[in-house]
Amino acid sequence: MRKMEHLISINCVKLLIATLFYTCVLSSSVEQKIYVELNNTVPCVRLLNATHQIGCQSSISGDTGVLHVLETESDLDWILSSGPHPPYMVIMETAFFNRSVMMRMKNSPRVAGVAVIVSKTGLADHFSPHTTCPNQNTGLYSENNAPELANCNMTVWNPFGNGLSYEDFSFPVFALKDENQTQVIRKCYEDHNLRVNGSAPRYPLCAMQLFSHMHAVTDTVTCMRRTDLQNRFSINPEVLCDPLSDFNVWTSTRPLNSSAKGHVADESVVIAATRLDGRSFFWEQAPAAEGTVSGIVTLLATIQALYPVTREAPPPRNIFFTFFQGEAFDYIGSSKMVYDMEKNDFVIDLNNVHSMLEIGQIGLRRGQSLWMHSDPVSRRNTSVDTEVLNLMKNVNSAAAGLSVKLDQPSFSQPLPPSSFQRFLRAKQIPGLVLADHNTSFNNRYYESMYDDAENMNVTYPPNLSPDEQLVYETEEAKSLAEVATLVARSLYMQAGGENSRLSNITADPKIVAQLLYGFLVQKNNSWFRSLLPPEVTKKGDNSILSSGPPQFYIGLGPRIHGPVHSVTRFVQYILANLTGSVTNLTESQCQNPSEVNTENKDFFSYFWVSGPASVNGTEEPFCVQASVRLSKAVSPAFELLQYGSRDYSTWTESRWKSIRARIFLVASRELEMLTLGVGVAVLLLSLLVTYFISSKAELLFSSARETPTTTY
Amino acid sequence: MTVAVFFGCTFIAFGPAVALFLFTIARDPLRVIFLIAGAFFWLVSLLLSSLVWFITVQISNKNSASQQRGLLIFGVVLSVLLQEAFRYGYYRLLKKANEGLLALSQEDTMPISMRQLAYVSGLGFGFMSGAFSVVNILSDSLGPGTVGIHGDPQHYFISSAFMTLAIILLHMFWGVVFFESCERQRWWALGAVVISHLVVSCLTFVNPHYQGSLIPTYIILSVMAAWAYLCAGGSLRNLKLCLTCKDKDFLLANHRPR
């Protein structure tokens, strides 16, 4: 008997393992009959700050709803009140993605989720999900300082803003960017969900399920508190949210010693700045053409124009170029740099800063004037005012011979949202912000998915190959090159350079055209590939050189998302290419330059780049020495552990487990209940019959012939 | 589809089997053991046939649909033949074990008869076969969706559940008939069992025309049920007596010491 039991127990274990294996391996084939997975999903995620949560959230096991395409007003009625199969999953045509419709959806319990079709057909004349007054709480103007200028009392910068990005939706909102996938969804809808002659469609109906459950709730303070508790007391800590962070990129005409922090004696610096990031309603979608790329391209072209001349005839003052990351989220990069400068933790400090020139949105000038915005509050101080007027004079005289007209807004008009405001919060520095708008943005699609190359009028003639498009000089490229020349000459004069050299400072429209192509249309082009290290260019589709234009959302930084964000990388290596010099170091020497005693790691960075691809495909990488540095762009609130800070950005992004979408058919509730009923009936019936048979077994099976071999 | 469908289909597929287990097998530990051993034998047959099928699929041309279909048919036929072979193997094992059990048991008579063994082993085969037929379908029925987005007919879950019900009961009846025919050396009956098993399995190739596969299967089920009843010692007279509730007198009248 014991041997038998031993055998049986082994059998049971084998049985169990085989069953499990079989089930796991084979469950996908039935699933494929039921679900169609949608692979290109673009969700809207939850972001939190010190006091609120914004964005979208699904329930933990996904939100399911019957599909309905929102094309007309009657569809809206159907979804919100008259349709018989709530909750509905709304497939929203582009024209309906506005504040009024979304707020009605938000307040309705009959909406399970929204999938927005992103296309240019039906796009309204203007659409900006950002607020009307960007960064109003962390700028220069507040209740304490010039309240008449705070909260856009005087000038509404983004009048088309509907604030959708800052609403909190309790249902998932996804974007459908892939035309093929949208077609699949439409076909399912047309096959099963269309109304026939006004009567409701019949089961089975096409439905969609969206998964985007977010782990963080309420606000950053709560989320960081819970994360800290997890980190301290849990064996497997579960982080709920991460602060938005990345890197600022900076360089200077005279290299600065990066190991010496704090005030530098006898150093007077003119800062030229612009922003590196953008955002939109959806996660990691931010083409940010007019909002960001115009500034980046202009500043890069300015640097390219200035560098030869500053090598030959260096001006008395240093010119410090910086690209701030995270400005869309309450000035993350610039507040961090100012904080470091105040704490003497940066290569220069605020007393080294002579003046500042910032490049705002300048892509939509269309032959009109370029506006020089200044801060009226600091200009009440006469010394600052004199400097500002001097700066304006320099800019005006630099425009001589160029086709750029300059203009000033009225004196009492405040600064537009810009990184310069954070510098002014710390110290009254003379400075200007250059923009293509006077009182409100020319950008009708500010911080939205539609702020792309077309918005900036960057279009290429058809039938050009990618390499031809790369070097094709559009009108916009020429216009931006003019502005870059203007800025470069103004900076040179502001830095005290000689006027005789000014005519040598010109921005190359070809470089501007290449930059525009790379940042607006296709980042995987031959020029970018030649600038980047070989391991990046070889990686294929998963690397930062995937196809399409780069997205300018700040992201979560290197700890979470792998190496440095793609845009930061590009700007870093482009600067290395434009301002650096080739050295003949080997690869290992390039990675460890401190071992080579002719190279100075304090003043320069060393980059191992691919070089242009030669005809027969072989690359010859080489080492470039440049004074380009990265500085951390994370909000000081997270260093000071003041998660509820009102002065600094407190934006965090929630974590999630899975984000996906799928479509399938659903059966009616009646059919389900019928199945359950039939099952229960079969079970009861079989129990009855079996009981009956087993109690009468003696009778029923009694007529067996008695033979020696069989026994009862 | 949802939890309702999951429970509905589970009850349909396993209802009779569970009822049989509860009322006739659960009380007797020996029967439980033989049930599980029977299930294990079915599992080993499935393992062997799936091994052969897996190897042939790997070496075949994956792109040719007709070849894949041919391989599937071959796999089904092989699996049926292997199952019946293992049923025969289990029969031989039980015959051998019978003598050992008699020696081990404290009483003079056998604790379990060959008929009961036939029934229990058939049910064991049925349980395992049913589990493998339907468990992955049940797990997918828990999700919110139902079959149909690619044009398949909607009644997939319920049809699978009814088919599984039929298969479990069929295995039980086949077990009874098989063992009885082996006892009495009636090889034609053995052949009939194997052929009916083949017919039922191959009927599933008619799917998705569920009427085409379910109705003949249930007809075969009723035929096998009648045959198994006769093999197990029943007769029409007993059935009539039972149903008209004249059994008390009958038992008293027929009661004689054994």
CSV table of N, CA and C in Angstrom, one decimal, chain A residues 321-377:
chain,number,residue,atom,x,y,z
A,321,PHE,N,26.2,79.7,-23.4
A,321,PHE,CA,25.0,79.3,-24.1
A,321,PHE,C,24.4,78.2,-23.3
A,322,THR,N,23.1,78.2,-23.1
A,322,THR,CA,22.5,77.1,-22.3
A,322,THR,C,21.1,76.8,-22.9
A,323,PHE,N,20.8,75.5,-22.8
A,323,PHE,CA,19.6,74.9,-23.3
A,323,PHE,C,18.9,74.3,-22.0
A,324,PHE,N,17.8,74.9,-21.6
A,324,PHE,CA,17.1,74.5,-20.4
A,324,PHE,C,16.1,73.4,-20.7
A,325,GLN,N,16.1,72.3,-19.9
A,325,GLN,CA,15.2,71.2,-20.1
A,325,GLN,C,14.1,71.3,-19.0
A,326,GLY,N,12.9,71.0,-19.4
A,326,GLY,CA,11.8,71.0,-18.4
A,326,GLY,C,11.1,72.3,-18.2
A,327,GLU,N,11.2,73.2,-19.1
A,327,GLU,CA,10.6,74.5,-18.9
A,327,GLU,C,9.1,74.5,-18.9
A,328,ALA,N,8.5,73.5,-19.6
A,328,ALA,CA,7.1,73.4,-19.7
A,328,ALA,C,6.5,73.1,-18.4
A,329,PHE,N,7.3,72.5,-17.5
A,329,PHE,CA,6.7,72.1,-16.2
A,329,PHE,C,7.3,72.9,-15.1
A,330,ASP,N,6.9,74.2,-15.1
A,330,ASP,CA,7.3,75.1,-14.1
A,330,ASP,C,8.8,75.3,-14.0
A,331,TYR,N,9.4,75.4,-15.1
A,331,TYR,CA,10.9,75.8,-15.2
A,331,TYR,C,11.8,74.9,-14.4
A,332,ILE,N,11.8,73.7,-14.7
A,332,ILE,CA,12.6,72.7,-13.9
A,332,ILE,C,14.1,73.1,-14.2
A,333,GLY,N,14.5,73.2,-15.4
A,333,GLY,CA,16.0,73.3,-15.7
A,333,GLY,C,16.5,74.7,-15.2
A,334,SER,N,15.8,75.7,-15.5
A,334,SER,CA,16.3,77.0,-15.2
A,334,SER,C,16.3,77.3,-13.7
A,335,SER,N,15.2,76.7,-13.0
A,335,SER,CA,15.2,76.9,-11.5
A,335,SER,C,16.4,76.2,-10.9
A,336,LYS,N,16.7,75.0,-11.5
A,336,LYS,CA,17.8,74.3,-10.9
A,336,LYS,C,19.1,75.0,-11.1
A,337,MET,N,19.3,75.6,-12.3
A,337,MET,CA,20.6,76.3,-12.6
A,337,MET,C,20.7,77.5,-11.7
A,338,VAL,N,19.6,78.2,-11.5
A,338,VAL,CA,19.6,79.4,-10.6
A,338,VAL,C,19.9,79.0,-9.2
A,339,TYR,N,19.3,77.9,-8.8
A,339,TYR,CA,19.5,77.4,-7.4
A,339,TYR,C,20.9,77.0,-7.2
A,340,ASP,N,21.5,76.3,-8.2
A,340,ASP,CA,22.9,75.9,-8.1
A,340,ASP,C,23.8,77.2,-8.0
A,341,MET,N,23.5,78.2,-8.8
A,341,MET,CA,24.3,79.4,-8.8
A,341,MET,C,24.2,80.1,-7.5
A,342,GLU,N,23.0,80.0,-6.9
A,342,GLU,CA,22.8,80.7,-5.6
A,342,GLU,C,23.6,79.9,-4.5
A,343,LYS,N,23.7,78.6,-4.7
A,343,LYS,CA,24.4,77.8,-3.6
A,343,LYS,C,25.8,77.7,-3.9
A,344,ASN,N,26.3,78.4,-4.9
A,344,ASN,CA,27.7,78.3,-5.3
A,344,ASN,C,28.1,76.8,-5.7
A,345,ASP,N,27.2,76.2,-6.4
A,345,ASP,CA,27.4,74.8,-6.8
A,345,ASP,C,27.5,74.7,-8.3
A,346,PHE,N,27.7,75.8,-9.0
A,346,PHE,CA,27.8,75.8,-10.4
A,346,PHE,C,29.1,76.5,-10.8
A,347,VAL,N,29.5,76.4,-12.1
A,347,VAL,CA,30.8,76.9,-12.5
A,347,VAL,C,30.8,78.4,-12.4
A,348,ILE,N,29.7,79.1,-12.5
A,348,ILE,CA,29.7,80.5,-12.3
A,348,ILE,C,28.6,80.8,-11.3
A,349,ASP,N,28.5,82.1,-10.8
A,349,ASP,CA,27.3,82.4,-10.0
A,349,ASP,C,26.7,83.6,-10.5
A,350,LEU,N,25.6,84.1,-9.8
A,350,LEU,CA,24.8,85.1,-10.4
A,350,LEU,C,25.6,86.4,-10.5
A,351,ASN,N,26.6,86.6,-9.7
A,351,ASN,CA,27.3,87.9,-9.8
A,351,ASN,C,28.2,87.9,-11.0
A,352,ASN,N,28.5,86.7,-11.6
A,352,ASN,CA,29.2,86.7,-12.8
A,352,ASN,C,28.4,87.1,-14.0
A,353,VAL,N,27.1,87.0,-13.9
A,353,VAL,CA,26.2,87.2,-15.0
A,353,VAL,C,26.1,88.7,-15.3
A,354,HIS,N,26.4,89.1,-16.5
A,354,HIS,CA,26.3,90.5,-16.9
A,354,HIS,C,24.9,90.8,-17.5
A,355,SER,N,24.5,90.0,-18.4
A,355,SER,CA,23.2,90.2,-19.0
A,355,SER,C,22.7,88.9,-19.6
A,356,MET,N,21.5,88.9,-20.1
A,356,MET,CA,20.9,87.6,-20.6
A,356,MET,C,20.1,87.9,-21.8
A,357,LEU,N,20.2,87.0,-22.8
A,357,LEU,CA,19.4,87.2,-24.0
A,357,LEU,C,18.7,85.8,-24.2
A,358,GLU,N,17.4,85.8,-24.2
A,358,GLU,CA,16.7,84.5,-24.3
A,358,GLU,C,16.0,84.5,-25.7
A,359,ILE,N,16.0,83.3,-26.3
A,359,ILE,CA,15.3,83.1,-27.5
A,359,ILE,C,14.0,82.4,-27.2
A,360,GLY,N,12.8,83.0,-27.5
A,360,GLY,CA,11.6,82.4,-27.2
A,360,GLY,C,11.1,81.7,-28.5
A,361,GLN,N,9.8,81.8,-28.7
A,361,GLN,CA,9.2,81.2,-30.0
A,361,GLN,C,9.4,82.2,-31.1
A,362,ILE,N,10.2,81.8,-32.1
A,362,ILE,CA,10.5,82.7,-33.2
A,362,ILE,C,10.2,82.2,-34.5
A,363,GLY,N,9.5,81.0,-34.6
A,363,GLY,CA,9.3,80.4,-35.9
A,363,GLY,C,8.3,81.0,-36.8
A,364,LEU,N,7.3,81.7,-36.2
A,364,LEU,CA,6.2,82.1,-37.0
A,364,LEU,C,6.2,83.6,-37.2
A,365,ARG,N,7.4,84.1,-37.6
A,365,ARG,CA,7.6,85.5,-37.8
A,365,ARG,C,6.9,86.0,-39.1
A,366,ARG,N,7.1,85.2,-40.2
A,366,ARG,CA,6.5,85.4,-41.5
A,366,ARG,C,6.8,86.8,-42.0
A,367,GLY,N,8.0,87.2,-41.9
A,367,GLY,CA,8.4,88.5,-42.4
A,367,GLY,C,8.1,89.7,-41.6
A,368,GLN,N,7.4,89.4,-40.5
A,368,GLN,CA,7.0,90.6,-39.6
A,368,GLN,C,8.2,90.9,-38.6
A,369,SER,N,7.9,91.7,-37.6
A,369,SER,CA,9.0,92.1,-36.7
A,369,SER,C,9.3,91.0,-35.7
A,370,LEU,N,10.6,91.2,-35.2
A,370,LEU,CA,11.0,90.4,-34.1
A,370,LEU,C,10.8,91.3,-32.9
A,371,TRP,N,10.2,90.8,-31.8
A,371,TRP,CA,9.8,91.6,-30.7
A,371,TRP,C,10.9,91.4,-29.6
A,372,MET,N,11.3,92.4,-28.9
A,372,MET,CA,12.2,92.3,-27.8
A,372,MET,C,11.5,92.6,-26.5
A,373,HIS,N,11.2,91.5,-25.8
A,373,HIS,CA,10.5,91.7,-24.5
A,373,HIS,C,11.4,91.9,-23.4
A,374,SER,N,11.0,92.8,-22.5
A,374,SER,CA,11.9,93.1,-21.3
A,374,SER,C,10.9,93.2,-20.1
A,375,ASP,N,11.6,93.1,-18.9
A,375,ASP,CA,10.8,93.1,-17.7
A,375,ASP,C,10.6,94.5,-17.1
A,376,PRO,N,9.4,95.0,-17.0
A,376,PRO,CA,9.2,96.4,-16.6
A,376,PRO,C,9.6,96.5,-15.1
A,377,VAL,N,9.5,95.5,-14.3
A,377,VAL,CA,9.7,95.6,-12.9
A,377,VAL,C,11.2,95.9,-12.6
